[in-house]
Coordinates of C-alpha atoms and ligand atoms in Angstrom, one line a residue:
M53 CA 63.0 111.8 -135.2
N54 CA 65.3 108.9 -136.2
S55 CA 65.1 106.1 -133.8
P56 CA 68.4 104.3 -133.0
S57 CA 66.5 101.1 -132.4
S58 CA 65.0 101.0 -135.9
G59 CA 66.7 99.5 -138.9
T60 CA 69.4 97.0 -139.0
K61 CA 72.2 98.8 -137.2
D62 CA 75.0 97.1 -135.3
S63 CA 73.6 96.4 -131.8
T64 CA 77.0 96.8 -130.0
A65 CA 76.8 99.8 -127.7
V66 CA 79.1 102.6 -128.8
I67 CA 79.9 103.2 -125.2
E68 CA 79.1 101.0 -122.3
C69 CA 79.9 101.7 -118.6
Q70 CA 79.6 98.9 -116.1
N71 CA 79.4 99.7 -112.4
L72 CA 81.6 102.8 -112.8
E73 CA 82.9 104.6 -109.7
R74 CA 85.2 107.6 -109.5
R75 CA 86.2 109.1 -106.2
F76 CA 88.2 112.3 -105.4
G77 CA 89.8 111.6 -102.0
G78 CA 86.9 110.8 -99.8
L79 CA 84.3 112.2 -102.2
V80 CA 82.4 109.7 -104.3
A81 CA 81.7 111.7 -107.4
V82 CA 80.0 108.9 -109.3
T83 CA 79.2 105.3 -108.3
G84 CA 77.4 102.3 -109.7
I85 CA 77.0 103.9 -113.1
D86 CA 75.6 101.5 -115.8
L87 CA 75.2 103.2 -119.1
Q88 CA 74.8 102.0 -122.7
V89 CA 74.6 104.4 -125.6
A90 CA 73.5 102.8 -128.9
R91 CA 74.9 103.6 -132.3
G92 CA 73.2 106.7 -133.7
E93 CA 71.7 107.8 -130.5
I94 CA 71.6 111.3 -129.0
F95 CA 71.8 110.3 -125.4
G96 CA 71.3 113.0 -122.8
L97 CA 72.9 113.2 -119.4
V98 CA 71.1 115.4 -116.9
G99 CA 71.3 116.2 -113.2
P100 CA 71.9 119.0 -110.8
N101 CA 75.3 120.8 -110.5
G102 CA 77.7 118.5 -108.8
S103 CA 75.8 115.3 -109.6
G104 CA 78.7 113.8 -111.5
K105 CA 78.0 114.4 -115.2
T106 CA 81.4 115.8 -116.1
T107 CA 83.1 113.3 -113.9
L108 CA 81.4 110.5 -115.9
V109 CA 82.6 112.1 -119.1
N110 CA 86.1 112.5 -117.7
A111 CA 86.1 108.8 -116.8
I112 CA 85.0 107.8 -120.3
T113 CA 87.6 110.0 -122.0
G114 CA 90.5 109.0 -119.8
F115 CA 91.0 112.3 -118.0
Y116 CA 90.0 110.9 -114.6
P117 CA 90.0 107.1 -114.9
P118 CA 87.5 105.2 -112.7
Q119 CA 88.7 103.4 -109.6
R120 CA 86.1 100.7 -110.2
G121 CA 84.1 99.4 -113.1
R122 CA 84.7 99.0 -116.8
I123 CA 84.3 101.1 -119.9
L124 CA 83.8 99.5 -123.3
L125 CA 84.0 101.4 -126.6
N126 CA 82.4 99.5 -129.4
G127 CA 82.8 96.4 -127.3
S128 CA 86.5 96.9 -126.5
D129 CA 87.7 97.6 -123.0
I130 CA 89.2 101.2 -122.8
T131 CA 89.1 101.5 -119.0
G132 CA 92.1 103.6 -117.8
M133 CA 93.2 104.4 -121.3
P134 CA 94.8 107.9 -121.5
P135 CA 92.9 110.7 -123.2
H136 CA 95.1 111.0 -126.4
K137 CA 94.6 107.3 -127.1
V138 CA 90.8 107.5 -126.5
A139 CA 90.8 110.5 -128.9
R140 CA 92.5 108.3 -131.5
L141 CA 89.6 105.9 -131.3
K142 CA 87.4 108.6 -132.8
V143 CA 86.0 109.9 -129.6
A144 CA 85.8 113.7 -129.5
R145 CA 84.6 116.0 -126.8
T146 CA 83.9 119.6 -125.9
F147 CA 84.5 121.0 -122.5
Q148 CA 82.1 122.6 -120.0
N149 CA 84.4 125.6 -119.6
L150 CA 85.5 126.9 -123.0
A151 CA 89.0 125.6 -123.9
L152 CA 89.8 127.8 -126.8
F153 CA 93.2 129.5 -127.4
N154 CA 92.8 133.2 -127.2
G155 CA 94.9 135.2 -129.6
M156 CA 94.4 132.6 -132.2
S157 CA 91.8 132.8 -135.0
A158 CA 88.7 130.6 -135.1
L159 CA 90.2 128.8 -138.0
D160 CA 93.5 128.0 -136.1
N161 CA 91.6 126.8 -133.1
I162 CA 89.5 124.5 -135.3
L163 CA 92.7 123.2 -137.1
L164 CA 94.0 122.1 -133.7
G165 CA 91.2 119.5 -133.7
R166 CA 93.2 117.7 -136.3
H167 CA 96.0 117.0 -133.8
I168 CA 94.9 113.4 -133.3
Y169 CA 96.3 112.8 -136.7
L170 CA 99.7 114.1 -135.6
N171 CA 102.4 111.8 -134.2
P172 CA 102.3 111.9 -130.4
G173 CA 104.6 114.4 -128.8
V174 CA 104.6 116.8 -131.7
I175 CA 104.4 120.3 -130.4
K176 CA 101.8 122.9 -131.4
T177 CA 104.0 124.9 -133.7
A178 CA 104.7 121.8 -135.7
L179 CA 101.1 121.9 -136.8
Y180 CA 101.8 124.5 -139.4
W181 CA 104.7 122.6 -140.8
W182 CA 102.7 119.5 -140.8
M183 CA 99.7 121.2 -142.4
S184 CA 102.0 122.4 -145.2
Q185 CA 103.0 119.0 -146.2
K186 CA 101.4 116.7 -148.7
E187 CA 98.4 115.9 -146.5
E188 CA 97.4 119.5 -146.3
I189 CA 94.7 119.5 -148.9
A190 CA 92.9 116.5 -147.3
H191 CA 93.1 118.1 -143.9
R192 CA 92.0 121.4 -145.2
Q193 CA 89.0 119.9 -146.9
V194 CA 87.8 118.4 -143.7
V195 CA 88.2 121.7 -141.9
E196 CA 86.6 123.7 -144.7
E197 CA 83.7 121.4 -144.8
V198 CA 83.1 121.6 -141.1
I199 CA 83.3 125.4 -141.2
E200 CA 80.6 125.4 -143.8
F201 CA 78.5 122.9 -141.9
L202 CA 78.6 125.0 -138.8
Q203 CA 78.2 128.3 -140.7
L204 CA 81.4 129.8 -139.4
Q205 CA 82.7 131.3 -142.6
A206 CA 82.1 134.9 -141.6
V207 CA 84.2 134.6 -138.4
R208 CA 86.9 132.2 -139.4
D209 CA 89.7 134.7 -139.3
D210 CA 88.5 136.5 -136.2
P211 CA 90.4 136.1 -132.9
V212 CA 88.2 133.7 -130.8
E213 CA 88.2 136.0 -127.8
T214 CA 86.2 138.6 -129.9
L215 CA 83.4 136.1 -130.6
S216 CA 80.0 135.8 -128.7
I217 CA 79.6 132.8 -126.4
G218 CA 77.4 131.2 -128.9
L219 CA 80.0 131.3 -131.6
K220 CA 82.8 130.3 -129.3
K221 CA 80.8 127.2 -128.4
R222 CA 80.3 126.6 -132.1
V223 CA 84.1 126.9 -132.7
E224 CA 84.6 124.3 -130.0
L225 CA 82.1 122.0 -131.7
A226 CA 83.9 122.5 -135.0
R227 CA 87.2 121.6 -133.4
A228 CA 85.7 118.4 -132.2
L229 CA 84.1 117.6 -135.5
V230 CA 87.3 118.0 -137.6
A231 CA 88.6 115.1 -135.7
E232 CA 86.0 113.1 -137.6
P233 CA 84.6 111.4 -134.5
N234 CA 82.2 108.5 -134.4
F235 CA 81.3 109.4 -130.8
L236 CA 80.9 113.0 -129.7
I237 CA 80.6 114.1 -126.1
L238 CA 79.3 117.6 -125.5
D239 CA 79.5 119.0 -122.0
E240 CA 76.8 121.7 -121.7
P241 CA 77.3 123.1 -125.3
M242 CA 74.4 125.5 -124.8
A243 CA 75.4 127.0 -121.4
G244 CA 75.1 130.8 -121.5
M245 CA 73.4 130.9 -124.9
N246 CA 70.4 132.9 -125.9
Q247 CA 67.3 131.2 -127.4
E248 CA 68.4 131.6 -131.0
E249 CA 71.9 130.4 -130.4
K250 CA 70.5 127.4 -128.5
E251 CA 68.2 126.5 -131.4
Y252 CA 71.2 126.7 -133.8
M253 CA 73.3 124.4 -131.6
A254 CA 70.4 121.9 -131.2
R255 CA 70.0 121.8 -135.0
F256 CA 73.8 121.2 -135.4
V257 CA 73.8 118.4 -132.9
L258 CA 70.8 116.8 -134.7
D259 CA 72.5 117.2 -138.1
A260 CA 75.8 115.8 -136.8
R261 CA 73.9 112.6 -135.9
D262 CA 71.6 112.5 -139.0
E263 CA 74.0 113.6 -141.7
R264 CA 77.3 112.3 -140.2
G265 CA 76.1 109.3 -138.3
I266 CA 77.8 110.5 -135.1
T267 CA 76.6 109.0 -131.8
V268 CA 76.2 111.8 -129.2
L269 CA 76.4 112.0 -125.5
L270 CA 75.0 115.3 -124.5
I271 CA 75.2 116.9 -121.1
E272 CA 72.5 119.5 -121.0
H273 CA 70.4 121.5 -118.6
H274 CA 67.9 123.0 -120.9
M275 CA 64.9 120.6 -120.7
D276 CA 63.3 121.9 -123.9
V277 CA 66.5 120.8 -125.7
V278 CA 66.7 117.5 -123.9
L279 CA 63.1 116.7 -124.7
G280 CA 63.4 118.0 -128.2
I281 CA 66.5 116.2 -129.5
C282 CA 67.5 113.3 -127.1
D283 CA 66.5 109.7 -127.9
R284 CA 67.1 108.6 -124.3
I285 CA 68.4 110.2 -121.2
M286 CA 70.0 109.3 -117.9
A287 CA 69.6 111.4 -114.7
L288 CA 72.2 111.6 -112.0
N289 CA 71.9 112.8 -108.5
Y290 CA 74.8 112.7 -106.0
G291 CA 76.8 110.5 -108.4
E292 CA 74.1 107.9 -108.7
V293 CA 71.6 107.1 -111.5
I294 CA 68.1 108.0 -110.5
G295 CA 66.4 107.4 -113.9
T296 CA 67.1 106.2 -117.4
G297 CA 64.8 106.0 -120.4
L298 CA 62.8 108.1 -122.8
P299 CA 63.2 111.8 -122.0
R300 CA 59.5 112.4 -121.3
D301 CA 59.5 109.4 -118.8
V302 CA 62.6 110.4 -117.0
V303 CA 61.7 114.1 -116.6
A304 CA 58.3 112.9 -115.2
N305 CA 60.0 110.6 -112.7
P306 CA 59.3 112.1 -109.2
R307 CA 62.9 111.4 -108.1
V308 CA 64.2 113.3 -111.0
I309 CA 61.7 116.2 -110.5
E310 CA 62.7 116.4 -106.9
A311 CA 66.5 116.1 -107.5
Y312 CA 66.9 118.1 -110.7
L313 CA 64.0 120.4 -111.2
G314 CA 63.9 121.4 -107.6
K315 CA 67.4 122.6 -107.9
A316 CA 67.1 124.1 -111.3
S317 CA 67.2 127.6 -109.9
Q318 CA 70.8 127.0 -109.0
H319 CA 71.7 127.0 -112.7
A320 CA 72.6 130.3 -114.0
A321 CA 72.2 129.2 -117.7
Ligands
ADP586 P1 78.5 118.0 -112.7 O1 79.2 118.0 -114.0 O2 77.3 117.1 -112.7 O3 78.1 119.4 -112.3 P2 81.0 117.1 -111.5 O4 81.2 115.8 -112.2 O5 81.7 118.2 -112.0 O6 79.4 117.4 -111.5 O7 81.3 117.0 -110.0 C1 80.8 115.9 -109.2 C2 81.5 116.0 -107.8 O8 82.8 115.7 -108.0 C3 81.4 117.4 -107.2 O9 81.2 117.2 -105.9 C4 82.7 118.0 -107.6 O10 83.1 118.9 -106.6 C5 83.6 116.7 -107.5 N1 84.8 116.8 -108.4 C6 84.7 116.9 -109.8 N2 86.0 116.9 -110.3 C7 86.8 117.0 -109.2 C8 88.3 117.0 -109.1 N3 89.1 117.1 -110.2 N4 88.8 117.1 -107.8 C9 88.0 117.0 -106.8 N5 86.6 116.9 -106.8 C10 86.1 116.9 -108.0
MG587 MG1 79.7 119.5 -115.3

């Protein structure tokens, strides 16, 4: 496996969180989070349900800004920046709960991932007008290449609601990739998948890093996947970091075993 620490890569962290805290009313969803993801890493975020994984991602991507702490993207402070601006800095994400548009084809859902290249405020229907303009070929090329990369040719024209969960998740990944991100955040991309679908998805995540140089923050419950493809991981429990390091070390950490594996039976996936 490629090691992010090998070679002569830029040592500035792609994402750095410093003492991050996000509360919802009286509930402290995450607190004291220090996180650094190096360029080219696949960094795993694990922890039981409700431990703050999605909240951390929502803080980074601007959906729920932190009340305390700082977030640096490639060394620049993006704390509190709204989501559309974060997206324009080549940060793409998928959502824990599928966020596809039913009634639209897989292709049209994927095309929407190009929206960051639209002027702000342009409504969805303008996408087609915009796609028909002179830039169409370039945009199409990106989309076609991603469809091929994720092996979605056979279902490109199918309404997304007719697809299996594994293919829906793959369409979501495609929509994130057509934005040509440098940093990709995946929130439980393998939830609900069978073993074969999981293996495909794990392969695509690895290839996204290896072939496209994308740095990945991966929220994932499946420990076989975490151990198999992550370079480093961080474990959360009740909104706090309880372990960071090599996957095999973190999963062997007694605090992590107690917090995470002890509650693993809660996870349906
Ligand atoms: P995880 O992704 O690890 O399962 P979450 O980040 O979704 O955990 O949730 C962490 C805690 O924050 C939970 O107690 C959850 O109920 C709470 N929480 C998350 N989002 C919100 C929100 N928008 N409003 C209120 N509470 C929230
Ligand atoms: Mg979550």
